[in-house]
Amino acid sequence: MAAEDSHGEWGQEVKRKMEALLQQFLELGLEFYVTVGILIFTSLLVFIVIRTLRRKKANTILLVGLSGGGKTVLFYQLRDGSPPQGTVTSMEPNEDCFVLHSESSKKGKIKPVHIVDLPGHSRLKPKLDEFLPQAVGIVFLVDALDFLPNSRVTAEYLYDVLTKALVVKNKVPVLIVCNKVDKVTAHSMDFIRKQLEKEIDKLRASRSAISDADIANDVTLGVTGQPFTFSQCINKVTVTEASVISGKISDIEHFIRQR
C-alpha cells in the first residue's frame, strides 16, 4: 500500500514538473512571438518614417520654359561646365544629381544637387506636375532674343507655373532668367520683366481661379485692384540675366546653392 502511495506521489510530482515545463515553454514561446512581432512592427514603422521624410525632404531644382530658351544647355553647363555639341531639343526630361561644375574643384564636402531639365513642348508641360512635389526652386528661362513674338505664350506658361498649387503652398522660389542678353538685338531684362507683368495682369483678369485644375477657391495671383508685379507673389520671384551658352550663369548657380 505504501509502495502504491509512493508511486502515486512520484507520478503527481512528474505531472507537476511536466506542467511547469509546459507552462515555461508556452511563456517562452509567447515571449518569442511577442518579441518578433515588436521587431517587425518597429521595422515597418522605421521604414514608413524614412520614406515619409524622404518624400517631405524636397531637393530638386527644375529648369522650365519654352523650347529654345536654353534649358538643356544650362543643364550641361551646370553639370559639365560646357554646352552640348550641336542644337539640343529635349523631348524627355534630363535628370541628374551632381556637384555643380563650378564647385567641383572646391575643398571640403559639397552636397550634390538634383537638377531636372523639363521639355518645353506644349504637350509635355504636364510633366512639371510629376516633379513639383520635390521642388525647392524653379529656374524659368526666357529667350531674350526672340522674346517679343513669344511674350504672350511665355507669360501664359509662367502664369501656370506661378499658380500651381504646390508652388503657392510651398512658396517655391522662382528665378526668371533672361537668356542670350549678350546678343545685340536681345531685349533687356527690365523690358522683359515689365512685359511679362503686363501680360500676366491681362491673364489674371480672364482667369477667376488660381489655376484650371489646382486650387479651386477665390485666391488669385497678385493684389486685386492693382497692376500685377512679381513682388506681389506669395513665393519669391526674382529676375536676372544670363548668357547660358557662354557660361555666364553665376546668378543661377547662386540661386541653386541658396536652396
Short mmCIF file of C-alpha atoms in Angstrom, two decimals:
data_model
loop_
_atom_site.label_atom_id
_atom_site.label_comp_id
_atom_site.label_asym_id
_atom_site.label_seq_id
_atom_site.Cartn_x
_atom_site.Cartn_y
_atom_site.Cartn_z
CA MET A 1 0.00 0.00 0.00
CA ALA A 2 2.90 2.27 0.89
CA ALA A 3 4.54 1.46 -2.47
CA GLU A 4 1.40 2.44 -4.33
CA ASP A 5 1.26 5.72 -2.40
CA SER A 6 4.92 6.31 -3.22
CA HIS A 7 4.32 5.67 -6.94
CA GLY A 8 1.28 7.96 -6.84
CA GLU A 9 3.23 10.77 -5.27
CA TRP A 10 6.03 10.28 -7.79
CA GLY A 11 3.51 10.42 -10.64
CA GLN A 12 1.97 13.59 -9.28
CA GLU A 13 5.42 15.13 -8.96
CA VAL A 14 6.30 14.23 -12.53
CA LYS A 15 2.98 15.64 -13.71
CA ARG A 16 3.60 18.89 -11.86
CA LYS A 17 7.08 19.18 -13.34
CA MET A 18 5.77 18.48 -16.83
CA GLU A 19 3.04 21.07 -16.40
CA ALA A 20 5.61 23.57 -15.11
CA LEU A 21 7.90 22.86 -18.08
CA LEU A 22 4.98 23.17 -20.48
CA GLN A 23 3.99 26.48 -18.89
CA GLN A 24 7.56 27.77 -19.18
CA PHE A 25 7.69 26.64 -22.82
CA LEU A 26 4.41 28.39 -23.58
CA GLU A 27 5.59 31.55 -21.84
CA LEU A 28 8.87 31.47 -23.74
CA GLY A 29 7.04 30.82 -26.98
CA LEU A 30 4.63 33.67 -26.34
CA GLU A 31 7.51 35.96 -25.41
CA PHE A 32 9.33 34.94 -28.59
CA TYR A 33 6.36 35.71 -30.80
CA VAL A 34 5.73 38.98 -28.99
CA THR A 35 9.39 39.96 -29.48
CA VAL A 36 9.28 39.06 -33.16
CA GLY A 37 6.04 40.99 -33.56
CA ILE A 38 7.54 44.06 -31.90
CA LEU A 39 10.62 43.85 -34.13
CA ILE A 40 8.51 43.56 -37.27
CA PHE A 41 6.27 46.44 -36.21
CA THR A 42 9.27 48.62 -35.32
CA SER A 43 10.96 47.85 -38.64
CA LEU A 44 7.82 48.74 -40.57
CA LEU A 45 7.41 51.94 -38.57
CA VAL A 46 11.01 52.99 -39.23
CA PHE A 47 10.60 52.18 -42.93
CA ILE A 48 7.43 54.28 -43.16
CA VAL A 49 9.02 57.20 -41.30
CA ILE A 50 12.13 57.14 -43.53
CA ARG A 51 10.03 57.08 -46.68
CA THR A 52 7.86 59.90 -45.39
CA LEU A 53 10.89 62.01 -44.50
CA ARG A 54 12.44 61.37 -47.89
CA ARG A 55 9.26 62.44 -49.62
CA LYS A 56 8.96 65.55 -47.48
CA LYS A 57 12.61 66.49 -48.00
CA ALA A 58 12.40 68.39 -51.25
CA ASN A 59 15.74 68.71 -53.02
CA THR A 60 15.08 69.36 -56.71
CA ILE A 61 15.75 72.37 -58.92
CA LEU A 62 13.51 72.47 -62.01
CA LEU A 63 14.57 74.09 -65.29
CA VAL A 64 11.45 75.16 -67.18
CA GLY A 65 10.46 77.43 -70.04
CA LEU A 66 9.58 77.33 -73.72
CA SER A 67 11.58 75.27 -76.20
CA GLY A 68 14.68 77.08 -77.38
CA GLY A 69 15.10 79.04 -74.16
CA GLY A 70 18.35 77.31 -73.23
CA LYS A 71 17.25 74.85 -70.54
CA THR A 72 19.21 71.88 -71.82
CA VAL A 73 22.32 73.96 -72.50
CA LEU A 74 22.07 75.25 -68.93
CA PHE A 75 21.76 71.69 -67.63
CA TYR A 76 25.04 70.71 -69.30
CA GLN A 77 26.77 73.93 -68.24
CA LEU A 78 25.83 73.29 -64.62
CA ARG A 79 26.95 69.68 -64.74
CA ASP A 80 29.88 69.63 -67.19
CA GLY A 81 30.95 73.25 -67.47
CA SER A 82 30.40 73.26 -71.23
CA PRO A 83 27.42 73.21 -73.60
CA PRO A 84 26.48 70.06 -75.55
CA GLN A 85 27.63 69.70 -79.13
CA GLY A 86 25.09 70.96 -81.67
CA THR A 87 21.49 72.02 -81.12
CA VAL A 88 19.67 70.07 -78.43
CA THR A 89 15.89 69.87 -78.09
CA SER A 90 14.71 67.65 -75.26
CA MET A 91 11.57 65.55 -75.61
CA GLU A 92 12.21 63.80 -72.31
CA PRO A 93 13.39 65.28 -69.00
CA ASN A 94 17.14 65.40 -68.40
CA GLU A 95 17.65 64.44 -64.79
CA ASP A 96 20.79 64.03 -62.74
CA CYS A 97 22.22 64.57 -59.27
CA PHE A 98 25.67 66.17 -59.26
CA VAL A 99 28.01 68.72 -57.74
CA LEU A 100 27.91 71.95 -59.72
CA HIS A 101 30.85 72.07 -62.10
CA SER A 102 31.91 75.46 -60.74
CA GLU A 103 32.27 73.88 -57.29
CA SER A 104 33.91 70.60 -58.33
CA SER A 105 37.40 71.85 -57.50
CA LYS A 106 36.49 73.26 -54.09
CA LYS A 107 37.78 71.55 -50.99
CA GLY A 108 35.57 70.08 -48.32
CA LYS A 109 32.26 68.30 -48.51
CA ILE A 110 29.98 69.78 -51.15
CA LYS A 111 26.46 68.49 -51.44
CA PRO A 112 25.26 67.46 -54.90
CA VAL A 113 22.10 69.00 -56.32
CA HIS A 114 19.26 67.30 -58.13
CA ILE A 115 18.56 69.10 -61.42
CA VAL A 116 15.69 68.30 -63.78
CA ASP A 117 15.50 69.88 -67.25
CA LEU A 118 11.86 69.70 -68.32
CA PRO A 119 10.87 69.74 -72.02
CA GLY A 120 9.30 72.98 -73.21
CA HIS A 121 6.99 71.44 -75.79
CA SER A 122 3.38 72.34 -75.03
CA ARG A 123 2.11 68.76 -74.87
CA LEU A 124 4.90 67.79 -72.47
CA LYS A 125 4.27 70.58 -69.95
CA PRO A 126 2.18 68.30 -67.68
CA LYS A 127 5.46 66.57 -66.75
CA LEU A 128 6.07 69.55 -64.50
CA ASP A 129 3.46 68.19 -62.06
CA GLU A 130 5.46 64.98 -61.63
CA PHE A 131 8.46 66.82 -60.18
CA LEU A 132 6.82 69.70 -58.31
CA PRO A 133 6.41 67.78 -55.01
CA GLN A 134 10.22 67.66 -54.70
CA ALA A 135 10.95 71.17 -55.99
CA VAL A 136 12.85 73.66 -53.83
CA GLY A 137 13.39 76.10 -56.67
CA ILE A 138 12.34 76.78 -60.26
CA VAL A 139 14.53 78.37 -62.91
CA PHE A 140 12.33 79.77 -65.68
CA LEU A 141 14.32 80.55 -68.80
CA VAL A 142 13.21 83.22 -71.28
CA ASP A 143 14.73 83.71 -74.72
CA ALA A 144 15.64 87.42 -74.67
CA LEU A 145 16.44 87.33 -78.36
CA ASP A 146 13.03 86.15 -79.59
CA PHE A 147 11.01 87.32 -76.63
CA LEU A 148 8.57 89.79 -78.17
CA PRO A 149 6.76 87.44 -80.62
CA ASN A 150 6.57 84.84 -77.84
CA SER A 151 5.76 87.17 -74.95
CA ARG A 152 2.12 86.06 -74.66
CA VAL A 153 2.78 82.32 -74.65
CA THR A 154 5.77 82.81 -72.34
CA ALA A 155 3.59 84.73 -69.88
CA GLU A 156 0.92 82.01 -70.05
CA TYR A 157 3.45 79.33 -69.19
CA LEU A 158 4.89 81.44 -66.37
CA TYR A 159 1.38 82.18 -65.07
CA ASP A 160 0.64 78.45 -64.96
CA VAL A 161 3.86 77.84 -63.03
CA LEU A 162 3.24 80.61 -60.52
CA THR A 163 -0.31 79.43 -59.86
CA LYS A 164 0.44 75.76 -59.37
CA ALA A 165 -0.98 74.58 -56.05
CA LEU A 166 2.34 73.25 -54.76
CA VAL A 167 4.26 76.32 -55.85
CA VAL A 168 1.84 78.53 -53.91
CA LYS A 169 1.51 76.24 -50.89
CA ASN A 170 5.25 75.52 -50.53
CA LYS A 171 6.29 79.04 -51.56
CA VAL A 172 8.72 77.64 -54.10
CA PRO A 173 11.05 80.46 -55.20
CA VAL A 174 11.23 81.21 -58.93
CA LEU A 175 14.18 82.71 -60.78
CA ILE A 176 13.26 84.16 -64.18
CA VAL A 177 16.38 84.10 -66.35
CA CYS A 178 16.56 86.36 -69.40
CA ASN A 179 18.92 84.28 -71.52
CA LYS A 180 21.01 85.38 -74.53
CA VAL A 181 21.26 89.00 -73.32
CA ASP A 182 24.76 89.16 -74.80
CA LYS A 183 23.24 89.32 -78.29
CA VAL A 184 22.97 92.79 -79.84
CA THR A 185 19.27 92.51 -80.65
CA ALA A 186 18.26 90.92 -77.34
CA HIS A 187 15.68 92.65 -75.18
CA SER A 188 16.78 93.99 -71.82
CA MET A 189 15.94 92.34 -68.52
CA ASP A 190 13.81 95.30 -67.39
CA PHE A 191 11.81 95.28 -70.63
CA ILE A 192 11.13 91.53 -70.34
CA ARG A 193 10.12 91.82 -66.68
CA LYS A 194 7.69 94.67 -67.33
CA GLN A 195 6.23 92.96 -70.40
CA LEU A 196 5.69 89.71 -68.51
CA GLU A 197 3.99 91.55 -65.68
CA LYS A 198 1.66 93.29 -68.15
CA GLU A 199 0.77 90.02 -69.88
CA ILE A 200 0.17 88.23 -66.58
CA ASP A 201 -2.02 91.13 -65.46
CA LYS A 202 -4.20 90.53 -68.53
CA LEU A 203 -4.26 86.80 -67.89
CA ARG A 204 -5.34 87.02 -64.27
CA ALA A 205 -8.22 89.27 -65.28
CA SER A 206 -9.51 86.48 -67.53
CA ARG A 207 -8.99 83.64 -65.04
CA SER A 208 -11.11 83.58 -61.91
CA ALA A 209 -9.33 80.70 -60.16
CA ILE A 210 -5.70 80.29 -59.26
CA SER A 211 -5.44 77.61 -61.98
CA ASP A 212 -7.62 75.39 -64.10
CA ALA A 213 -7.11 72.26 -62.01
CA ASP A 214 -5.28 73.14 -58.81
CA ILE A 215 -6.61 75.36 -56.02
CA ALA A 216 -10.31 75.91 -56.70
CA ASN A 217 -11.00 78.91 -54.46
CA ASP A 218 -11.08 82.70 -54.56
CA VAL A 219 -7.30 83.15 -54.29
CA THR A 220 -5.84 84.99 -57.28
CA LEU A 221 -2.36 85.93 -58.39
CA GLY A 222 -1.30 89.38 -57.23
CA VAL A 223 -3.36 92.03 -55.44
CA THR A 224 -6.91 92.73 -56.56
CA GLY A 225 -7.36 96.23 -57.95
CA GLN A 226 -3.63 96.79 -58.50
CA PRO A 227 -1.47 96.20 -61.60
CA PHE A 228 0.37 92.92 -61.23
CA THR A 229 4.03 92.85 -60.23
CA PHE A 230 6.17 89.87 -59.29
CA SER A 231 6.70 91.36 -55.83
CA GLN A 232 3.03 90.57 -55.08
CA CYS A 233 3.56 86.81 -55.37
CA ILE A 234 3.39 84.72 -52.21
CA ASN A 235 6.62 82.97 -53.20
CA LYS A 236 9.78 84.91 -54.01
CA VAL A 237 10.12 85.73 -57.72
CA THR A 238 13.30 87.36 -58.97
CA VAL A 239 14.53 88.27 -62.44
CA THR A 240 18.10 88.08 -63.67
CA GLU A 241 20.01 87.86 -66.93
CA ALA A 242 22.48 85.35 -68.28
CA SER A 243 24.30 84.04 -71.31
CA VAL A 244 24.00 80.32 -70.83
CA ILE A 245 25.90 79.30 -73.97
CA SER A 246 28.97 81.28 -72.87
CA GLY A 247 28.78 80.09 -69.27
CA LYS A 248 27.73 83.40 -67.67
CA ILE A 249 25.41 81.75 -65.16
CA SER A 250 26.71 82.87 -61.75
CA ASP A 251 23.31 84.21 -60.61
CA ILE A 252 21.70 80.89 -61.48
CA GLU A 253 24.35 78.93 -59.57
CA HIS A 254 23.90 81.22 -56.57
CA PHE A 255 20.13 80.68 -56.67
CA ILE A 256 20.62 76.89 -56.78
CA ARG A 257 23.13 76.86 -53.93
CA GLN A 258 20.86 79.02 -51.76
CA ARG A 259 18.20 76.34 -51.90
#
